[in-house]
Amino acid sequence: MAQIKPSLAKGTRDFSPEEMEKRTYIFDTIRTVFRKYGYREIQTPSFENLGTLTGKYGDEGDKLIFKILNSGDFWEKAVPTDRDLHSAPKSGSNGFSSKSLLPLIAEKALRYDLTVPFARYVVMHQNEITLPFKRYQIQPVWRADRPQKGRYREFYQCDADVVGSESLLNEAEFVLIYQEALSSLGLTDFTIKINNRKILAGIAELLGKPELIVDMTVAIDKLDKIGLEGVSNELIVRGFTEGDVEKLKPVILLKGTNEEKLARLKKVLEGSETGLRGIAEIETVFEYLSLLSPADGGLENPDCQLDITLARGLNYYTGCIFEVKTNQVAMGSIGGGGRYDDLTGMFGLKGLTGVGISFGADRIYDVLEELGLFPAGAVQGTRVLISNFDEKAERYALPILQQLRKNGIAAELYPTAAKLKKQLAYADARHIPYVILIGEEEMQSGLLSLKNMQTGEQQKLSANELTGQLFLAQGL
RNA sequence: GUGGUUUUAGCUCAGUUGGUUAGAGCGCCUGAUUGUGGUUCAGGAGGUCGUGGGUUCGAGCCCCAUAUUCCACCCCA
């Protein structure tokens, strides 16, 4: 077989032991918070039937789904339809259009997010689950996107969703989950943006163009990037009039505290029942928040801001929308979510509402790395290495090795009687904080040498004393 | 999917108008130190210059294709 130069597929990464320890630290931190708020873990398969995923993420999203080629002689079984034969193919003359060919050669695809598989799960397990059902899920997802910084083709999402509960308490709790998890990870300056699709719908309605809500939102979402003028241009390109743009300006440029923004919006949206309902929802969320975190002042909490220019996943969100950004480094959003009134509807279970959030673990990793926020404790490897002088010392060390492990101390014995220099260099490279030296002298006295690799100090202790001391040092 | 950018030692990067044997720092290996790492000193190994074509007497450098990285758009975690 021809030798092939080793390489990674575009947008994928290997994770070394140290990276895995840090990643696990992130997952564990988020998991702990999810569990604290009553969410329970599920997992779903890496790939789903193609039909489960297509049509859920919009045209753009569909293009980014990784499809899995059928096994066997799929080509033999693929038969063009009359329609394919009559429409002129762009290239070649196999009789297919790429759209009609796809379902014939691929019937499976890698999951694109965790929300749609969750919706499928809920529908399939509706008779076993008790509503409201709160689940979290930490698994990789795949997108055939063009990679960039903080954008990978394989990455982990940490999702928490609840279905079967209309209560806005869920939304409020998600804000708290974000605050708690991100703070626990050491982030100090981040913004949780909140908006409501109904407010956006109300605005579009007042302009007399409810059908253009997506265009409107996509345009004003770019305010940060292209400025007011850019947004105005984009709005006009997307079918709005100069007059519409004038009416929109005060809304787009809305400033002040959440309270002030809400007060102004209330006036603007007086004529829209939908819009007012959106405002009422946001107000309720803020009210819950203030009751849940009285010390922080709730409504004035700087971490949660009403942002009317926030647009997200408009394909299925219907109520509150969230997005989390860190202000400490340049990075896309590190989390997002929202409410969807009828996610399970597309799988035949009508009228079940859901709301959820997602953490982008890989982006959080990049942020923590850039800020140097991983605590020393995040990388917890071997605590103590026992040196290996010769065969006799090795045999002497084995019971001690197990004694350490029985006490929960991660310990290893250097596997060969290499030069001590090499053994210590190994401990150093692995950041092992302690080394036990056992030579002729130690075996005779029964007092082992314990070397602290950080200070270089050595002391002589019996095996029992030593185990006790290392056990106590674990917590530090 | 569109436009641009990057790729040279394990890592981070130099490399002049195309010209002998492609360099540095860090890391790695060996020794000074027979039972002491992280400091110091001496020595050493390591490259098909992303890959495949082409131009040329001669290519790391020029041309074409392709992969990859990062960036902008699109979209998103």
XYZ file of C-alpha atoms (C1' of nucleotides) in Angstrom:
553
model
C 0.000 0.000 0.000
C 1.272 3.417 -0.914
C 2.521 5.527 1.961
C 0.394 8.569 2.514
C 1.504 11.707 4.258
C -0.413 11.977 7.535
C -2.780 14.904 7.657
C -5.988 16.010 9.283
C -9.222 16.562 7.437
C -9.996 20.230 7.029
C -11.450 21.863 10.107
C -10.661 18.971 12.480
C -8.175 18.718 15.339
C -6.406 16.180 17.518
C -6.560 16.716 21.248
C -3.446 15.961 23.267
C -3.649 14.761 26.882
C -3.232 18.263 28.258
C -5.848 19.649 25.909
C -8.226 16.870 26.872
C -7.758 17.651 30.545
C -8.659 21.256 29.880
C -11.600 20.316 27.701
C -12.872 17.944 30.351
C -12.638 20.763 32.863
C -14.927 22.880 30.662
C -17.408 20.062 30.113
C -17.447 19.183 33.804
C -18.031 22.785 34.827
C -20.955 23.233 32.455
C -22.331 19.799 33.293
C -22.307 20.594 36.993
C -24.385 23.719 36.442
C -26.838 21.948 34.136
C -27.387 19.261 36.744
C -27.825 21.817 39.470
C -30.758 23.282 37.575
C -32.402 19.911 37.132
C -31.297 18.876 33.660
C -30.530 15.242 32.877
C -28.183 13.951 30.241
C -29.058 12.122 27.066
C -27.029 11.221 24.024
C -28.143 10.676 20.457
C -26.299 9.072 17.521
C -23.601 10.918 15.582
C -25.593 10.475 12.418
C -29.282 10.610 11.657
C -31.400 9.794 8.675
C -30.879 12.589 6.186
C -34.573 13.430 6.172
C -34.492 14.084 9.913
C -32.033 16.911 9.407
C -32.836 18.508 6.059
C -35.196 21.424 5.939
C -34.625 22.383 9.559
C -31.799 24.874 9.179
C -32.802 26.782 6.057
C -31.206 26.525 2.657
C -27.823 27.708 3.907
C -27.890 25.219 6.734
C -28.830 22.311 4.489
C -25.770 22.949 2.380
C -23.579 22.686 5.465
C -24.830 19.244 6.499
C -22.232 16.502 6.033
C -23.901 13.742 4.063
C -22.857 10.131 4.311
C -22.548 8.222 1.068
C -24.650 5.064 0.933
C -22.873 1.743 1.139
C -23.042 -0.807 -1.618
C -23.541 -0.094 -5.274
C -25.638 3.003 -4.803
C -24.966 4.127 -8.332
C -26.592 1.066 -9.833
C -29.765 1.719 -7.842
C -29.995 5.403 -8.662
C -32.548 6.013 -11.396
C -33.194 9.462 -12.776
C -36.770 10.676 -12.758
C -38.476 11.955 -15.875
C -38.082 15.430 -14.551
C -34.323 15.037 -14.251
C -34.135 13.738 -17.780
C -36.103 16.633 -19.152
C -34.272 19.398 -17.333
C -30.932 20.089 -18.927
C -28.111 19.065 -16.574
C -25.457 21.666 -15.929
C -22.564 19.395 -16.715
C -22.119 15.850 -17.903
C -25.128 13.935 -19.080
C -25.931 11.468 -16.317
C -29.499 12.698 -16.262
C -29.458 13.946 -12.659
C -29.590 17.308 -11.026
C -27.467 17.385 -7.890
C -30.567 17.964 -5.810
C -32.406 14.950 -7.145
C -29.310 12.767 -6.960
C -28.601 13.458 -3.304
C -31.413 11.445 -1.673
C -30.561 8.523 -3.941
C -26.926 8.269 -2.920
C -27.046 9.544 0.681
C -29.663 8.598 3.207
C -27.677 9.422 6.348
C -25.941 12.570 7.573
C -23.843 13.706 10.530
C -25.755 15.712 13.083
C -25.643 19.447 12.524
C -26.743 20.501 15.998
C -28.202 18.920 19.117
C -31.609 20.558 19.068
C -33.139 18.791 16.092
C -31.991 15.329 17.220
C -33.455 16.208 20.614
C -36.781 17.074 19.010
C -36.730 13.716 17.257
C -35.876 12.043 20.548
C -38.778 13.695 22.316
C -41.254 12.600 19.658
C -39.961 9.039 19.602
C -39.903 8.746 23.389
C -43.011 10.787 24.128
C -44.620 7.945 26.020
C -41.683 7.450 28.379
C -40.839 10.997 29.266
C -42.582 13.184 31.797
C -43.297 16.769 30.855
C -41.793 19.193 31.347
C -38.728 17.318 30.189
C -35.355 18.907 30.910
C -32.353 17.411 29.214
C -28.764 18.360 28.591
C -26.503 16.954 25.930
C -22.764 17.370 25.367
C -21.697 15.926 22.043
C -19.887 16.869 18.862
C -21.682 18.269 15.846
C -20.423 18.664 12.283
C -20.746 21.439 9.774
C -19.282 21.558 6.264
C -18.456 25.210 6.765
C -15.278 26.916 5.696
C -13.076 26.924 8.806
C -11.849 30.095 10.482
C -10.678 31.052 13.911
C -13.192 29.670 16.371
C -15.011 27.941 13.560
C -14.436 24.246 13.123
C -16.015 21.517 11.078
C -16.228 19.282 14.120
C -16.988 20.896 17.434
C -18.795 20.252 20.686
C -22.000 21.836 21.794
C -23.290 21.733 25.336
C -27.047 22.075 25.132
C -29.724 22.356 27.774
C -33.343 22.361 26.650
C -36.723 21.998 28.248
C -39.832 20.938 26.366
C -43.399 21.098 27.537
C -43.174 24.227 29.659
C -44.342 27.641 28.539
C -43.091 29.286 31.697
C -40.696 32.151 31.191
C -39.015 30.997 34.356
C -37.100 28.660 32.073
C -35.748 31.581 30.095
C -34.729 33.353 33.291
C -32.985 30.257 34.559
C -31.026 29.938 31.337
C -29.653 33.409 31.899
C -28.565 32.272 35.350
C -27.034 29.105 33.914
C -25.011 31.178 31.503
C -23.883 33.509 34.248
C -23.009 30.732 36.630
C -21.217 28.473 34.168
C -19.197 31.193 32.485
C -18.270 32.782 35.812
C -17.175 29.399 37.134
C -14.911 29.114 34.118
C -13.279 32.364 35.117
C -14.833 34.689 32.562
C -15.479 38.081 34.106
C -16.695 40.244 31.260
C -19.336 38.781 29.001
C -22.713 39.919 27.762
C -25.857 37.858 27.606
C -27.995 39.477 24.950
C -31.690 38.816 24.965
C -34.311 39.666 22.378
C -37.714 38.402 21.394
C -38.800 37.358 17.972
C -42.297 38.727 18.683
C -40.871 42.207 19.112
C -39.176 41.893 15.741
C -42.397 40.575 14.226
C -44.285 43.495 15.732
C -41.926 45.995 14.167
C -42.192 44.377 10.749
C -45.946 44.309 11.175
C -46.089 48.032 11.910
C -44.126 48.727 8.766
C -46.764 46.759 6.909
C -44.205 44.183 5.790
C -44.560 41.213 8.144
C -43.264 38.887 5.431
C -39.937 40.720 5.430
C -39.186 40.081 9.107
C -36.221 37.856 8.307
C -34.731 40.365 5.870
C -35.266 43.146 8.357
C -33.635 41.232 11.173
C -30.685 40.025 9.149
C -30.028 43.616 8.119
C -30.244 45.253 11.547
C -28.262 42.421 13.073
C -25.251 43.829 11.212
C -25.347 47.211 12.955
C -22.172 46.492 14.914
C -20.338 45.537 11.758
C -21.469 47.881 9.014
C -22.939 50.797 10.928
C -26.218 52.623 10.496
C -25.582 53.573 6.904
C -24.713 50.029 5.911
C -27.835 48.764 7.586
C -29.957 51.366 5.826
C -28.558 50.344 2.466
C -29.098 46.719 3.178
C -32.689 47.340 4.254
C -33.423 49.093 0.981
C -31.778 46.331 -1.033
C -33.943 43.864 0.846
C -37.170 45.604 -0.090
C -37.781 48.371 2.424
C -38.521 51.988 1.500
C -36.690 55.091 2.687
C -39.717 55.825 4.823
C -39.502 52.401 6.463
C -35.852 52.961 7.203
C -36.623 56.320 8.850
C -39.217 54.655 11.037
C -36.780 51.895 11.936
C -33.890 54.130 12.882
C -35.031 55.081 16.384
C -35.703 51.425 17.109
C -32.355 50.263 15.795
C -30.472 52.931 17.707
C -32.340 52.278 20.932
C -30.061 53.007 23.866
C -30.136 53.086 27.620
C -30.988 50.624 30.323
C -33.202 47.652 29.709
C -36.030 49.518 31.441
C -35.642 52.568 29.233
C -35.512 50.500 26.089
C -38.631 48.595 27.071
C -40.507 51.817 27.868
C -39.709 53.280 24.464
C -40.484 50.091 22.615
C -43.827 49.885 24.327
C -44.800 53.193 22.771
C -43.477 52.282 19.351
C -45.277 48.961 19.361
C -48.582 50.250 20.721
C -50.372 49.159 17.573
C -48.992 45.642 17.494
C -50.446 42.994 19.732
C -47.642 40.612 18.872
C -44.988 43.184 19.616
C -46.484 44.041 22.981
C -46.617 40.377 23.874
C -42.918 40.127 23.105
C -42.222 43.042 25.412
C -44.321 41.526 28.148
C -42.338 38.309 27.835
C -39.025 40.103 28.190
C -40.370 42.023 31.179
C -41.433 38.823 32.841
C -38.002 37.297 32.296
C -36.364 40.332 33.874
C -38.782 40.187 36.771
C -37.943 36.544 37.397
C -34.289 37.405 37.153
C -34.531 40.087 39.768
C -36.284 37.709 42.128
C -33.770 34.963 41.464
C -30.778 37.196 41.959
C -31.822 39.993 44.302
C -28.242 40.704 45.272
C -27.349 41.566 41.710
C -30.226 43.935 41.289
C -31.905 41.790 38.642
C -33.185 44.141 35.982
C -30.132 46.317 36.121
C -27.864 43.339 35.921
C -25.270 44.464 33.408
C -24.701 40.928 32.205
C -28.122 40.567 30.594
C -28.999 43.173 28.027
C -31.995 43.638 25.826
C -30.625 43.988 22.301
C -33.154 44.626 19.597
C -30.586 44.023 16.872
C -30.029 40.442 17.954
C -31.171 37.965 15.335
C -30.596 34.254 15.567
C -31.788 31.068 13.966
C -34.962 32.660 12.781
C -35.935 29.446 11.125
C -37.466 28.087 14.258
C -37.207 30.506 17.154
C -40.523 32.111 18.050
C -40.044 33.808 21.409
C -37.019 34.837 23.439
C -33.636 34.666 21.746
C -30.263 34.538 23.513
C -26.722 35.121 22.497
C -23.599 35.264 24.639
C -20.438 37.083 23.745
C -17.268 37.592 25.673
C -15.932 41.126 25.755
C -12.433 39.997 26.652
C -11.286 38.650 23.291
C -12.401 38.872 19.694
C -14.473 35.774 19.167
C -17.865 34.971 17.713
C -20.661 34.102 20.088
C -19.805 31.494 22.694
C -23.407 30.575 23.277
C -26.886 31.003 21.923
C -30.411 29.749 22.169
C -34.051 30.589 22.261
C -37.645 29.413 22.357
C -39.357 27.490 19.616
C -43.086 27.009 19.955
C -43.391 24.041 17.702
C -40.110 22.274 17.176
C -41.517 18.787 17.462
C -44.289 19.670 15.033
C -42.164 18.712 12.071
C -41.921 15.211 13.537
C -45.673 15.003 14.024
C -46.033 16.039 17.661
C -47.905 19.321 17.614
C -48.177 22.016 20.212
C -45.132 21.170 22.279
C -43.096 24.232 23.171
C -39.410 24.178 23.917
C -36.654 26.523 24.954
C -32.962 25.882 25.149
C -29.447 27.196 25.099
C -26.112 26.029 23.852
C -22.525 26.581 24.918
C -19.833 26.443 22.248
C -17.205 24.486 24.151
C -14.456 24.848 21.558
C -14.784 28.595 21.424
C -14.847 28.790 25.194
C -11.650 26.749 25.168
C -10.002 29.179 22.775
C -11.106 32.115 24.908
C -9.846 30.593 28.162
C -6.586 29.658 26.496
C -6.059 33.140 25.131
C -6.792 34.693 28.508
C -4.756 32.136 30.415
C -7.757 31.275 32.549
C -7.290 27.541 32.914
C -6.588 26.882 36.592
C -3.612 24.722 37.472
C -6.046 22.181 38.856
C -7.608 21.724 35.426
C -4.621 19.661 34.399
C -4.602 16.851 36.937
C -2.219 14.091 35.975
C -0.009 11.739 37.950
C 0.691 13.025 41.459
C 3.740 10.969 42.289
C 6.382 9.007 40.436
C 8.376 6.238 42.105
C 11.893 5.985 40.783
C 13.301 2.717 39.559
C 16.924 2.042 40.553
C 17.181 -1.665 39.921
C 15.208 -4.868 40.044
C 15.366 -5.146 43.816
C 14.110 -1.607 44.341
C 11.377 -2.157 41.778
C 10.045 -5.155 43.692
C 10.269 -3.228 46.941
C 8.276 -0.364 45.365
C 5.352 -2.333 43.985
C 3.352 -2.707 47.240
C 3.923 0.978 47.966
C 2.695 1.866 44.486
C -0.564 0.046 45.098
C -0.910 1.512 48.572
C -0.785 4.975 47.039
C -3.348 4.096 44.408
C -5.652 2.548 46.997
C -5.663 5.938 48.683
C -6.738 7.580 45.471
C -3.354 9.040 44.647
C -2.475 8.874 40.954
C 0.895 7.136 41.051
C 3.233 5.455 38.634
C 6.494 3.567 38.842
C 9.121 4.353 36.240
C 9.037 1.160 34.209
C 12.769 0.626 33.677
C 15.906 1.188 35.697
C 16.974 4.123 33.575
C 19.335 6.809 34.765
C 17.847 8.842 37.561
C 18.427 11.957 35.523
C 16.139 10.615 32.855
C 13.504 9.586 35.371
C 13.441 13.010 36.964
C 13.328 14.683 33.568
C 10.310 12.503 32.819
C 8.587 13.666 36.008
C 9.433 17.222 35.132
C 8.081 16.988 31.597
C 4.870 15.444 32.915
C 4.558 18.057 35.682
C 4.429 15.344 38.294
C 4.772 17.230 41.595
C 6.412 14.488 43.694
C 8.990 11.785 43.181
C 9.740 8.964 45.626
C 13.327 7.768 45.525
C 13.965 4.202 46.646
C 17.565 2.979 46.645
C 19.748 0.780 48.805
C 19.781 3.237 51.681
C 15.984 3.692 51.692
C 15.328 -0.035 51.567
C 17.584 -0.622 54.571
C 16.152 2.124 56.744
C 12.571 1.821 55.514
C 12.534 5.590 55.209
C 11.827 6.671 51.653
C 12.990 9.918 50.092
C 10.133 12.142 48.983
C 11.219 14.865 46.612
C 9.094 17.899 46.013
C 9.740 18.782 42.390
C 8.708 22.358 42.774
C 10.935 23.305 45.694
C 13.540 20.607 45.187
C 13.298 19.714 48.873
C 13.624 16.133 50.018
C 12.472 14.466 53.191
C 12.638 10.936 54.570
C 9.356 9.281 55.478
C 7.960 5.817 56.042
C 5.605 4.474 53.408
C 2.594 5.174 55.613
C 3.611 8.713 56.510
C 4.308 9.363 52.899
C 0.909 8.138 51.747
C -0.751 10.295 54.365
C 1.184 13.356 53.351
C 0.458 12.920 49.655
C -3.173 12.260 50.437
C -3.414 15.572 52.264
C -1.527 17.401 49.535
C -4.096 16.228 46.998
C -6.516 18.947 47.883
C -3.998 21.674 47.309
C -20.236 28.766 -2.113
C -17.268 33.919 -3.516
C -12.661 36.921 -2.859
C -7.900 37.302 -0.461
C -3.898 35.103 2.612
C -0.527 31.379 4.764
C 2.585 26.932 4.333
C 10.639 26.379 5.150
C 13.605 21.506 11.335
C 9.277 18.826 16.647
C 7.540 24.461 17.648
C 7.920 29.917 16.344
C 9.979 32.098 12.270
C 14.462 34.352 8.869
C 16.013 33.300 3.847
C 18.234 39.672 -0.602
C 17.495 40.695 -8.157
C 16.613 32.897 -9.289
C 23.160 30.988 -8.270
C 27.785 26.375 -4.375
C 26.496 22.667 1.230
C 18.861 26.316 3.275
C 19.646 29.321 8.708
C 18.229 31.263 13.968
C 15.786 30.834 18.718
C 13.297 27.343 21.540
C 12.665 22.065 22.062
C 15.030 17.074 21.500
C 19.467 13.610 22.171
C 24.580 12.844 24.443
C 28.196 14.355 27.941
C 30.241 17.575 32.150
C 27.141 15.047 37.059
C 28.446 6.198 38.699
C 21.554 8.330 43.222
C 18.859 14.118 41.539
C 14.881 17.352 36.992
C 13.860 22.566 36.115
C 19.740 26.741 35.767
C 24.798 26.637 33.238
C 28.561 24.785 29.717
C 30.308 21.539 25.509
C 28.865 18.544 21.527
C 25.103 16.144 18.273
C 20.818 14.614 15.482
C 16.922 16.465 12.761
C 14.594 19.464 6.077
C 12.078 15.636 -0.824
C 11.333 24.208 1.543
C 2.747 21.643 1.755
C 1.896 18.371 -2.773
C 1.988 17.628 -8.234
C 3.343 19.675 -12.797
C 5.986 23.607 -15.691
C 9.803 27.604 -17.113
C 15.307 27.709 -16.617
C 22.086 25.750 -17.482
C 20.160 26.312 -12.393
C 13.942 27.169 -8.395
C 12.731 27.733 -1.191
C 12.257 32.216 -4.596
C 9.045 32.658 -11.195
C 4.264 30.243 -13.661
C -0.074 26.667 -13.371
C -2.959 23.253 -10.556
C -4.229 21.255 -5.846
C -4.337 20.765 -0.477
C -4.010 23.433 4.032
C -4.101 27.844 7.503
C -6.014 32.361 8.638
C -9.155 36.683 7.085
C -13.530 39.105 4.765
C -18.476 37.908 2.823
C -22.482 34.269 3.781
C -23.879 31.934 7.935
C -22.977 30.392 12.695
C -21.046 27.738 18.403
